Coordinates of C-alpha atoms and ligand atoms in Angstrom, one line a residue:
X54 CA 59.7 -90.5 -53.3
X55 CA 61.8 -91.7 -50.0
X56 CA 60.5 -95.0 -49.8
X57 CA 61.0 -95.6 -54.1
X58 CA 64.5 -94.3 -53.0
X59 CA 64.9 -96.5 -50.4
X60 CA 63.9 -99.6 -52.5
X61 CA 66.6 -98.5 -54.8
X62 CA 69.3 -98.6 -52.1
X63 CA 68.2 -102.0 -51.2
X64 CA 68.7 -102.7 -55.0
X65 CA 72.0 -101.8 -55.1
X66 CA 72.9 -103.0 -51.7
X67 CA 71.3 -106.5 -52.9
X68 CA 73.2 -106.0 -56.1
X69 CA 76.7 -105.4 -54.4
X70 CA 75.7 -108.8 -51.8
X71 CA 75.7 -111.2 -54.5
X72 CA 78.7 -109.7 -56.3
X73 CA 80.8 -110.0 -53.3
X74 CA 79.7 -113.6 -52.7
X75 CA 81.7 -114.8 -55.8
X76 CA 84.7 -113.3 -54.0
X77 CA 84.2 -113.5 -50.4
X78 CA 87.5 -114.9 -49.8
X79 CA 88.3 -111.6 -51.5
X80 CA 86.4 -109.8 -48.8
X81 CA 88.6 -109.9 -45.4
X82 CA 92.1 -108.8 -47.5
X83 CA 90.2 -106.7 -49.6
X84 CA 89.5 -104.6 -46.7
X85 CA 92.9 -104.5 -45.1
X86 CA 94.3 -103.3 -48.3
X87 CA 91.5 -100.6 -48.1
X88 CA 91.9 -99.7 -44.2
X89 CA 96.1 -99.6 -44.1
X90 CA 96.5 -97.4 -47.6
X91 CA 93.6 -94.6 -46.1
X92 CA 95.3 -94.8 -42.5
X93 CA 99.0 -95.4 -43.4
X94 CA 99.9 -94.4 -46.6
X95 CA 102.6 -92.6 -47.9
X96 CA 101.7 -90.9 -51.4
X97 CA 102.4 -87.2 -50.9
X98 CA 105.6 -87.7 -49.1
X99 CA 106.8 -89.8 -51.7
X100 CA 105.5 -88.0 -54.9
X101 CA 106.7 -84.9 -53.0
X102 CA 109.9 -86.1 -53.1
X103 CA 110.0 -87.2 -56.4
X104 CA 108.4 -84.3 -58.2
X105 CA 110.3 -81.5 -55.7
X106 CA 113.8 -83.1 -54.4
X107 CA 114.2 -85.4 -57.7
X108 CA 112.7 -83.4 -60.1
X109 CA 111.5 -83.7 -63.7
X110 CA 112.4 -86.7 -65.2
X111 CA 113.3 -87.1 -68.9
X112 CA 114.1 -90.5 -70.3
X113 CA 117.9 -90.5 -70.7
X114 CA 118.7 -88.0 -68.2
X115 CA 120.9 -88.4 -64.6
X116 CA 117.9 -87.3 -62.7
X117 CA 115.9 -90.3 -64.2
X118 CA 118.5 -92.5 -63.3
X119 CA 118.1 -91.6 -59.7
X120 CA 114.4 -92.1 -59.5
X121 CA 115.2 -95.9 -60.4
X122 CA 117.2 -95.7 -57.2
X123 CA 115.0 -94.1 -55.5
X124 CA 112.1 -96.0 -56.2
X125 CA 114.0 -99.2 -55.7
X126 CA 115.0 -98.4 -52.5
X127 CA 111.4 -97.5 -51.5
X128 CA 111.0 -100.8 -52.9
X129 CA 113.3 -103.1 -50.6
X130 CA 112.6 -100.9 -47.7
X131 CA 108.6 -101.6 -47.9
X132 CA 110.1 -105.4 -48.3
X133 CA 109.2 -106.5 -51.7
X134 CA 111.9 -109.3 -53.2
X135 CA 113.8 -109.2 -56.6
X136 CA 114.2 -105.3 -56.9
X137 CA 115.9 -105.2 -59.9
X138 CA 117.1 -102.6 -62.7
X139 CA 116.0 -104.1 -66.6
X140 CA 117.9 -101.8 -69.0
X141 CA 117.0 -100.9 -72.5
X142 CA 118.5 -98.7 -75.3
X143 CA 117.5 -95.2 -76.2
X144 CA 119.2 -94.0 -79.4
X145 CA 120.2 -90.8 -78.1
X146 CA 119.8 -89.2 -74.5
X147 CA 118.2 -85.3 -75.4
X148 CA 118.0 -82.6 -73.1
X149 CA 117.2 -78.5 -73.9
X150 CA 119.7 -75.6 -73.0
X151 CA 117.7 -72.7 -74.2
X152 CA 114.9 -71.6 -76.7
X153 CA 114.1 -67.8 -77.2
X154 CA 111.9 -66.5 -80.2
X155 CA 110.5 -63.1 -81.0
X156 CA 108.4 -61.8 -83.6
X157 CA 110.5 -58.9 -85.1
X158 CA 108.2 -57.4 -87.5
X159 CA 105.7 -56.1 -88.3
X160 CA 106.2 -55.5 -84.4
X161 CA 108.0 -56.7 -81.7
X162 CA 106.4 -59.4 -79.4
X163 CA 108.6 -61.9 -77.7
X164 CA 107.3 -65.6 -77.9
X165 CA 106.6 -68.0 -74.9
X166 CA 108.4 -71.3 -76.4
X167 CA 110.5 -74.9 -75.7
X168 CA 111.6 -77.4 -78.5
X169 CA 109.8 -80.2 -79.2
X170 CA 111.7 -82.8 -78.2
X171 CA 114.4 -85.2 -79.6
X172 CA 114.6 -82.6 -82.3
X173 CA 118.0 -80.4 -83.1
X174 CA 118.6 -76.3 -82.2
X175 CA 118.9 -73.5 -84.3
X176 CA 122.7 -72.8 -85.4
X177 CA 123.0 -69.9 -83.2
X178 CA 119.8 -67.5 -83.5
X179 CA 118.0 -67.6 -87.1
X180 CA 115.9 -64.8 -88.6
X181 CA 113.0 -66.1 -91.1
X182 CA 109.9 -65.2 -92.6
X183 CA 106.4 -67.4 -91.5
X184 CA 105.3 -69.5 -94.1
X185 CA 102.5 -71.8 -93.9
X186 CA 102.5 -74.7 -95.6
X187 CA 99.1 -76.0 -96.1
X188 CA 99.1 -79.0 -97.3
X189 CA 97.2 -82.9 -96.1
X190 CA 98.7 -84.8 -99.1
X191 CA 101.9 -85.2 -101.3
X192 CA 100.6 -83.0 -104.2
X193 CA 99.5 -80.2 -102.2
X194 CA 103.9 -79.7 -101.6
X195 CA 104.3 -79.4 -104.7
X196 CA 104.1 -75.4 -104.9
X197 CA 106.1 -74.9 -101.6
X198 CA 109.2 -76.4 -103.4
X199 CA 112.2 -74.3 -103.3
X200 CA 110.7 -71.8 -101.0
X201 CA 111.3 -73.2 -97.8
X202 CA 115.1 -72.4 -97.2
X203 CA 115.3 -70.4 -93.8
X204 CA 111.5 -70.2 -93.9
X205 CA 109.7 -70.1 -90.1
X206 CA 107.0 -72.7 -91.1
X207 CA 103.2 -73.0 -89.9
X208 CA 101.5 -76.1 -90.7
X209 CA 97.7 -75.2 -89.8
X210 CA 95.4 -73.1 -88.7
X211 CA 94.5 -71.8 -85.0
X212 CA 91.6 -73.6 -83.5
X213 CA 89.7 -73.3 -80.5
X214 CA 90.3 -75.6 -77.5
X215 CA 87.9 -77.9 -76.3
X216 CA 87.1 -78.2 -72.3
X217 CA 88.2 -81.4 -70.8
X218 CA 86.0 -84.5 -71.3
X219 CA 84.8 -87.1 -69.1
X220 CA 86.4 -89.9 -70.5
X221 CA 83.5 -92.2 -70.0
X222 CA 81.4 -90.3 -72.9
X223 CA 84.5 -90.2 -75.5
X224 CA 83.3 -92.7 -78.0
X225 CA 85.8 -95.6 -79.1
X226 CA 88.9 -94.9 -80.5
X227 CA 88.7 -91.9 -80.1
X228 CA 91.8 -89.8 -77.9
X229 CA 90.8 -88.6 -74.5
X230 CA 92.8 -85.4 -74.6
X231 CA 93.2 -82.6 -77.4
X232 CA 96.5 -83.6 -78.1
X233 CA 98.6 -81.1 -81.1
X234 CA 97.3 -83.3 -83.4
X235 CA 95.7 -80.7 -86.0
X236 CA 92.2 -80.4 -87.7
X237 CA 91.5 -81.5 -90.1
X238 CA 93.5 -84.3 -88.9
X239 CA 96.8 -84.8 -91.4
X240 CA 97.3 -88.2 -92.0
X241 CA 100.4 -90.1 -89.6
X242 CA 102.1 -91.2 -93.0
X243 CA 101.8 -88.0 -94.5
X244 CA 103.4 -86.5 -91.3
X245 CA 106.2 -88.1 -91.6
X246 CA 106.7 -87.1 -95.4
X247 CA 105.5 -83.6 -94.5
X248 CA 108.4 -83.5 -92.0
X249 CA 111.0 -85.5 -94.4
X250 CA 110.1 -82.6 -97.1
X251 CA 110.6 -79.1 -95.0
X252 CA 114.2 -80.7 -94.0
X253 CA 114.7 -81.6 -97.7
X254 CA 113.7 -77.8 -98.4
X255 CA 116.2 -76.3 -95.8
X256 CA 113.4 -74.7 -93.6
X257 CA 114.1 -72.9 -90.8
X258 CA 112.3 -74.2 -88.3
X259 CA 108.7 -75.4 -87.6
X260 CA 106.5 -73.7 -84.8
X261 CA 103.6 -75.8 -83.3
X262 CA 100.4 -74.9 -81.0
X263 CA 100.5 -75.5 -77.8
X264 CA 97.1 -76.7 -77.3
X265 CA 96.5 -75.2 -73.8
X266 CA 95.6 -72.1 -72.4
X267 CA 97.2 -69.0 -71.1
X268 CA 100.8 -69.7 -71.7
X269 CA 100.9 -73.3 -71.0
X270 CA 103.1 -75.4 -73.4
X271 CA 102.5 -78.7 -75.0
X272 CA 105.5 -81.3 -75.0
X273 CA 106.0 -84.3 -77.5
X274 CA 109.0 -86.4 -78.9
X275 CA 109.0 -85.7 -82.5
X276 CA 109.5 -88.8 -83.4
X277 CA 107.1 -90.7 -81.6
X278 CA 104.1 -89.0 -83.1
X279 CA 101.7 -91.1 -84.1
X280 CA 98.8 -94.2 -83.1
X281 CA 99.3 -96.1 -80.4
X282 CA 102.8 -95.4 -80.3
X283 CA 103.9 -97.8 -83.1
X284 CA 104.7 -95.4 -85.5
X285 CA 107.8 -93.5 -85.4
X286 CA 109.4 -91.3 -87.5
X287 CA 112.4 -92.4 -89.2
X288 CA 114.9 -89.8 -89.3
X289 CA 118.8 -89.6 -90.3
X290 CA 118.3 -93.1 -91.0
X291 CA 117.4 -94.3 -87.5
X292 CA 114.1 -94.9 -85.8
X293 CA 114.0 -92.5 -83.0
X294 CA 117.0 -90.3 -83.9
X295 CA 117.3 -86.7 -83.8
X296 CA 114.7 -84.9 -86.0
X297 CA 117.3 -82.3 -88.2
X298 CA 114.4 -79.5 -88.3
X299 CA 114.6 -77.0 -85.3
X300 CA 110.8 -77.7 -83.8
X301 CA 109.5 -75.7 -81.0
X302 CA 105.9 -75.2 -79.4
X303 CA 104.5 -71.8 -78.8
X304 CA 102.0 -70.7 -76.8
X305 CA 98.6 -71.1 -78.3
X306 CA 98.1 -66.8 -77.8
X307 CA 101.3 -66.8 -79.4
X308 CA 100.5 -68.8 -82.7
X309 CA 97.1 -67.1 -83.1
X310 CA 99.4 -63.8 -83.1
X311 CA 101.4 -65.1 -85.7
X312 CA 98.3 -66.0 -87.7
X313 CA 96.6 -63.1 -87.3
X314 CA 99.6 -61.1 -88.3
X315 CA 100.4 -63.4 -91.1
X316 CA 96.6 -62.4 -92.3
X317 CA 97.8 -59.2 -93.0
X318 CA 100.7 -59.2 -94.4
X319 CA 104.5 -60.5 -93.7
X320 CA 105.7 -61.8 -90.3
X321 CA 109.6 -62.1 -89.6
X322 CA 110.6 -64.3 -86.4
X323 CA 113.9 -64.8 -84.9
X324 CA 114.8 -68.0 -82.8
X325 CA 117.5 -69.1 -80.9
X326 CA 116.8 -72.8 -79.8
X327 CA 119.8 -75.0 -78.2
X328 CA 119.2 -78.7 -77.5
X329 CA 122.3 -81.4 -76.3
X330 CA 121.4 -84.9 -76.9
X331 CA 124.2 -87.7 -77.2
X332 CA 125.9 -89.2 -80.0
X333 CA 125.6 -92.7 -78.7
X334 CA 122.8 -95.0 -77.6
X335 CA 121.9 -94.3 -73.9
X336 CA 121.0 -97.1 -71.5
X337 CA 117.7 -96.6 -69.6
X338 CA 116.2 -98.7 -66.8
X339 CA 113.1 -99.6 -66.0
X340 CA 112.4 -100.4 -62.1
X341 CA 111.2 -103.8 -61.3
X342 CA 109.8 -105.1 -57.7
X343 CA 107.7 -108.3 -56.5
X344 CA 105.8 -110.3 -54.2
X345 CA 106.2 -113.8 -55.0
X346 CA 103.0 -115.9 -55.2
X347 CA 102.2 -118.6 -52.4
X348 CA 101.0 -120.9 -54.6
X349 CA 102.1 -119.9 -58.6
X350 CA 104.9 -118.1 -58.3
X351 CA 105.7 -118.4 -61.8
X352 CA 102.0 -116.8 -62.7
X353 CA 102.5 -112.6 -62.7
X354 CA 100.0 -109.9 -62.4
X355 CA 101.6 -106.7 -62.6
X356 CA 100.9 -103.4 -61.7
X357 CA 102.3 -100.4 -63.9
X358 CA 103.0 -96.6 -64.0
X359 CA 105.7 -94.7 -65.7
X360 CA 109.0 -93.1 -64.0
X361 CA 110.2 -90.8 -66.7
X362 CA 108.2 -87.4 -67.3
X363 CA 108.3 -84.1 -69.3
X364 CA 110.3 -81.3 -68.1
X365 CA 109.1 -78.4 -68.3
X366 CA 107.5 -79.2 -65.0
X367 CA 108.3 -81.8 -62.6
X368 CA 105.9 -84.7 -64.2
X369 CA 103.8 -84.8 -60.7
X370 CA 100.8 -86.1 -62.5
X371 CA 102.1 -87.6 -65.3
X372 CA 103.1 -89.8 -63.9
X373 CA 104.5 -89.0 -60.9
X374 CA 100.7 -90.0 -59.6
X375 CA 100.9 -93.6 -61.3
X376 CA 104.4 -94.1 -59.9
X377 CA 103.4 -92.6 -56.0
X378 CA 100.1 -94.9 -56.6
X379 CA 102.3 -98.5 -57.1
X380 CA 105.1 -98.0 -54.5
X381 CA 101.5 -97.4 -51.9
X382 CA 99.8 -100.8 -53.4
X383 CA 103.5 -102.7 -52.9
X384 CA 103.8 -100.8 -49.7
X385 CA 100.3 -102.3 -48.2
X386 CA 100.1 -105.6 -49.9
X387 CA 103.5 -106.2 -48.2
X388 CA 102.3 -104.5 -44.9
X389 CA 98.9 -106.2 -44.7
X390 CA 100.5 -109.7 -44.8
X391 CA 98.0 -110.6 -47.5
X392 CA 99.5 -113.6 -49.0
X393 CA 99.0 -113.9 -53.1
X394 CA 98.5 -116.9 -54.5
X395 CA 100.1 -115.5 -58.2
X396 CA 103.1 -113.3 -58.3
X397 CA 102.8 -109.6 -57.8
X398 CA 105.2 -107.8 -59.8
X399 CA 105.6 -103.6 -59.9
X400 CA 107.3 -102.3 -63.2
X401 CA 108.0 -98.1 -63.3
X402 CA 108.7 -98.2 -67.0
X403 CA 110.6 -95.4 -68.5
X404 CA 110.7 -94.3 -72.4
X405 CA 106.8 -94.0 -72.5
X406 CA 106.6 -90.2 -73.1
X407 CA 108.9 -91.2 -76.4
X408 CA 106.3 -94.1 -77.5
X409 CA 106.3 -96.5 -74.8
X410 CA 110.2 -97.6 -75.0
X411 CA 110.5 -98.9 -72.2
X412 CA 107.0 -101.2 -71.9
X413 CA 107.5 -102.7 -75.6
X414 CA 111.5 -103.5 -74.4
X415 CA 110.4 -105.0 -71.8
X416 CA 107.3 -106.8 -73.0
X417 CA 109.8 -108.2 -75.9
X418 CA 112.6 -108.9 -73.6
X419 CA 110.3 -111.0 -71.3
X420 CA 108.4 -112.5 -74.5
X421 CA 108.7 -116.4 -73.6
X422 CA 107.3 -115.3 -69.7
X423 CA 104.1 -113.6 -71.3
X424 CA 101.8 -116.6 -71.3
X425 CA 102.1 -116.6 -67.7
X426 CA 101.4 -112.9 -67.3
X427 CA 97.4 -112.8 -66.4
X428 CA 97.2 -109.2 -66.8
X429 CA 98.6 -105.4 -66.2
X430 CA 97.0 -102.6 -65.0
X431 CA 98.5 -98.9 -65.2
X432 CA 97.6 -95.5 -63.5
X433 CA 98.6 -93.2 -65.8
X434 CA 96.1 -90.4 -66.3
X435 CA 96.6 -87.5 -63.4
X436 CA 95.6 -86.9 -60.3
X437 CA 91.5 -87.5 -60.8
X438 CA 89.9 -90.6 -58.7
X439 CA 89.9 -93.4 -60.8
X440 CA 85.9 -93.8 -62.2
X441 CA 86.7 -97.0 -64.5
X442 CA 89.2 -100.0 -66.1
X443 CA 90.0 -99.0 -69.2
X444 CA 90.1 -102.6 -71.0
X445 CA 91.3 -101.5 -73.9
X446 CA 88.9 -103.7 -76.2
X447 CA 89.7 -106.8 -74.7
X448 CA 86.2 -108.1 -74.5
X449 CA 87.5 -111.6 -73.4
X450 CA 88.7 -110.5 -70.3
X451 CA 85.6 -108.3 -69.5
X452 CA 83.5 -111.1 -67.5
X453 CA 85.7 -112.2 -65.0
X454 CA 87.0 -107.9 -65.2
X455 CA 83.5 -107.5 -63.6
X456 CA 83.8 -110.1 -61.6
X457 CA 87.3 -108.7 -60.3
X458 CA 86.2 -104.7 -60.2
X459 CA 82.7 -106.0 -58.4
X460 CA 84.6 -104.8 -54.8
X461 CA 85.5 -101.7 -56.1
X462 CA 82.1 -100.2 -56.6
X463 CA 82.3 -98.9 -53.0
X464 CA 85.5 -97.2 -54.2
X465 CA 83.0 -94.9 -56.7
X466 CA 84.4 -97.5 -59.4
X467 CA 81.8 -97.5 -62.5
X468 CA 81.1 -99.9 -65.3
X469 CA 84.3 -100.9 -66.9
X470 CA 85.4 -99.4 -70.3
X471 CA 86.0 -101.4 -73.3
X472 CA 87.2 -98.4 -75.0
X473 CA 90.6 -98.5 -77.3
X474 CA 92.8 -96.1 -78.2
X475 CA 94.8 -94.8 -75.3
X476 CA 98.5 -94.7 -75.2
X477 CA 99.6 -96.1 -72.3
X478 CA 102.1 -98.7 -71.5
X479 CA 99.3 -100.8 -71.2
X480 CA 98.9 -100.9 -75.4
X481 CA 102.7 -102.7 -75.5
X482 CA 101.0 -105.9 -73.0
X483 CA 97.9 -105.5 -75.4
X484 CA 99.7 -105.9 -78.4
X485 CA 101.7 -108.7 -77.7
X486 CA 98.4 -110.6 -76.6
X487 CA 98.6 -110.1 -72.8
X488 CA 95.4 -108.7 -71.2
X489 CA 96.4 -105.2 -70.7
X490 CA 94.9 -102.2 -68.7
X491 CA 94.8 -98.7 -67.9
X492 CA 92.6 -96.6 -64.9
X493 CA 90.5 -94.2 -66.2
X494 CA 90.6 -91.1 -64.2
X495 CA 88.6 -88.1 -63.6
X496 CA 90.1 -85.6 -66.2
X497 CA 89.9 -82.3 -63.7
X498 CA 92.6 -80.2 -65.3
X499 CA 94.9 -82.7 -66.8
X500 CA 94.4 -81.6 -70.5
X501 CA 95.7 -77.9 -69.2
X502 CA 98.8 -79.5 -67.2
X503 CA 99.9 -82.4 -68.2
X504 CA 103.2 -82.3 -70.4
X505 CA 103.4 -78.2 -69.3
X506 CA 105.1 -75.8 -67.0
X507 CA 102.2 -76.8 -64.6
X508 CA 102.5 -80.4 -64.2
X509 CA 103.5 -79.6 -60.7
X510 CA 103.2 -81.4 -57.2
X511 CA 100.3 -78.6 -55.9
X512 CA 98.3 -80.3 -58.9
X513 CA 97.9 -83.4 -56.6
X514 CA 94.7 -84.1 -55.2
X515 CA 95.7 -86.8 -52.2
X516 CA 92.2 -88.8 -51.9
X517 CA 91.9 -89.2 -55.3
X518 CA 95.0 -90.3 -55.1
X519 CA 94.4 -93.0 -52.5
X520 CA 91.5 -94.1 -54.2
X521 CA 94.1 -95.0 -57.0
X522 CA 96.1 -96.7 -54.8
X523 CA 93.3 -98.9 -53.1
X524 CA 91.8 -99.5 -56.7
X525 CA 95.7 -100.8 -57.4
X526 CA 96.0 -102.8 -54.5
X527 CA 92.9 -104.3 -54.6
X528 CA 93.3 -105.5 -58.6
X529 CA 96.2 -106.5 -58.1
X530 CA 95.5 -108.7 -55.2
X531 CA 91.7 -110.1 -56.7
X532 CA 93.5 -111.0 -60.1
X533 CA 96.0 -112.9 -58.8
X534 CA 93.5 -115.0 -56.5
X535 CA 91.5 -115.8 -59.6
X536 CA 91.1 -119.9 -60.3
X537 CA 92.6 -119.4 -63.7
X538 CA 95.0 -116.7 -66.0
X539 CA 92.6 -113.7 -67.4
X540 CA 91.5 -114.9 -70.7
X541 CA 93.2 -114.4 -73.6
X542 CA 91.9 -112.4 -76.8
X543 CA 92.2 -114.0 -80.3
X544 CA 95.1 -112.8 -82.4
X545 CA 93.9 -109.8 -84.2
X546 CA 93.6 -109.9 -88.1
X547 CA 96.2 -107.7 -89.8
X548 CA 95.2 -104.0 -90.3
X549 CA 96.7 -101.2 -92.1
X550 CA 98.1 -99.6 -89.0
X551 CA 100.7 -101.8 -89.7
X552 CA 101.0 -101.0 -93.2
X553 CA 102.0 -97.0 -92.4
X554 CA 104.8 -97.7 -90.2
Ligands
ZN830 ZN1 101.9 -90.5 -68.8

């Protein structure tokens, strides 16, 4: 048994020889990167900082604002060039003042609850019966009309959770996390009329499951519900406006309640919900850093995480992680001395929580640059190590992605991922025809806390973290030293995604 095992390490060892040979040059910088982010890097003071002293970070907000400061600071102090702010428009800044609910009969129980967000409050605090509406297409309204007004509405029934996944066994297309999205699944395009027709109707409000555990609450932006985030809802005549329809999550012990209660009989709630948001179109900024290229300056690789968060905790893992992870590759491609031959550049993009904003402004507003984009990779998935590239489908680039990833094997870096589906920044480069990536990370507990109370910096798992940070640095670097641009995909034929929006 030892010696068969032994032949087997000289496999591999054999195996890893001849991929590093394509990319010796690779080999001497590589390790640098490597040896300077285990021994001096600075992830947990800086995450620390941003999840504790800055806080959570909701797209629109002051405290937002700030962590584009911040982070550009960190930036010119680590002495990367052209720190920059590139602002786009959010239709309306939103933040919550207060939600309380209780069940008032046929007992008392008081809810655990927060507004979805970018949705309106209550006017003051609102007393209705639970009604669910169980419908998955136009017809099935039909019998709810005129009974809605005031209503507290339920749209489906409790299910049961599933554990976390390794995201290497989820098939294609399919999501990695158990988002809110219900089963059966109700059609996107249906969603929106669904949501058009209970504010029609005069309902109340809506109530959601949370789907997480013990008290944990889910987060969303109404309106950016839907597939890789290009379908909005359109309300008040705006695309990302202020849903009209009070919409809150409740805890998922608290929704079975109200179903089991509403199996019995009738089920009165009261709920006092209290969101601000702004009349006029905010500005938001997405933080921009680089290293210029020795040799093709004007050829960019970029590396990619975003700054805004959730708030119901401090967004330390989503993405607090991804953003800590890029300011340590900046930080040690700059300390190293390791000279690119492409441009480096760092973008913390804000908006994503609401649909990827922020990316798809700035993919748009840098549209006549993106044929000399190679590629960009985000870390955007927690705390876990990072096991894989995510290539979203782009089987053109997958080759020379081998070839590139080969190094990071001894990182605990498995066969990359041609999976699709994933609704990172990453899907606004992929879309517009730029190669565009996203780590895949060791779930741990990221389903339970990520967009909840417990998205918090004890969450934070530092060598995993590092890990993410070499993997980073070491992309970053091997991409832009390749001969040639990553390959681009063929334009995709027209699907009917686009036909729902
Ligand atoms: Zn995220």
């Amino acid at each position: 048994m030892k010696s068969l095992r032994l032949l087997g390490i000289a496999l591999v060892t054999w195996q890893l020889a001849a991929q590093h040979s394509a990319s010796d040059a690779n080999a001497e910088p590589d390790q640098k990167l490597v040896s300077e982010i285990h021994s001096g890097n600075e992830l947990m003071t800086n995450l620390e900082y941003l999840s504790d002293l800055l806080g959570p970070r909701l797209t629109g907000s002051e405290t937002l604002r700030r962590a584009n400061e911040w982070t550009a600071q960190k930036f010119r102090e680590y002495g990367a060039e052209n720190v920059h702010q590139e602002p786009w428009k959010l239709g309306h800044a939103w933040a919550r003042v207060r939600a309380e609910g209780r069940i008032v009969s046929p007992a008392e129980h008081r809810l655990t609850l927060a507004s979805y967000g970018w949705t309106a409050g209550t006017k003051g605090a609102i007393r209705g019966r639970v009604v669910y509406v169980n419908a998955s297409k136009p017809p099935e309204l039909e019998p709810f009309k005129g009974k809605l007004q005031g209503a507290i509405v339920i749209l489906y029934e409790p299910r049961e959770l599933e554990a976390p996944v390794n995201p290497l066994l989820v098939p294609y297309d399919e999501p990695i996390m158990g988002t809110n999205v219900p089963k059966p699944p109700i059609h996107f395009g249906f969603y929106a009329k669904l949501y058009q027709f209970l504010t029609e109707q005069r309902a109340g409000a809506i109530l959601m499951a949370s789907d997480k555990k013990y008290g944990l609450l889910n987060m969303f932006a109404l309106g950016a519900l839907g597939t890789r985030g290009k379908n909005f809802f359109t309300v008040a005549g705006e695309e990302f406006g202020i849903a009209p329809t009070p919409t809150a999550f409740v805890a998922w012990e608290d929704y079975n309640l109200i179903w089991r209660l509403l199996r019995r009989g009738s089920v009165e709630i009261e709920l006092n919900i209290q969101n601000s948001y702004s009349e006029k179109p905010a500005e938001v900024y997405n933080t921009v850093a680089e290293i210029k290229g020795a040799e093709r300056p004007e050829e960019v690789v970029i590396l990619g995480a975003h700054l805004d968060s959730w708030d119901l905790g401090t967004g330390a893992t989503d993405d607090g992680t991804g953003v800590a992870a890029v300011l340590e590759a900046a930080r040690a491609l700059l300390k190293t001395g390791v000279k690119p031959k492409r441009t480096i550049r760092f973008v913390l993009f804000t908006g994503e929580e609401q649909g990827l904003l922020g990316s798809r402004a700035y993919v748009k507003s840098h549209e006549t640059e993106l044929p000399k984009i190679s590629g960009a990779l985000m870390h955007d998935s927690g705390t876990g190590k990072v096991v894989s590239l995510d290539l979203e489908g782009d089987y053109a680039a997958h080759e020379v992605m081998d070839q590139v990833a080969a190094p990071m094997h001894e990182l605990g870096l498995l066969e990359l991922s041609l999976r699709t589906g994933y609704d990172g920044d990453d899907v606004a480069f992929y879309d517009a025809g730029v190669p565009g990536f996203i780590a895949l990370q060791d779930p741990l507990d990221y389903s339970q806390t990520h967009h909840s109370q417990a998205d918090t910096f004890d969450r934070v798992r530092k060598d995993d973290l590092e890990q993410g940070a070499q993997v980073l640095a070491l992309w970053a670097y091997n991409v832009a030293q390749l001969p040639s641009l990553l390959p681009r995909m063929p334009p995709p034929a027209p699907t009917t995604a686009s036909a729902t929006r």
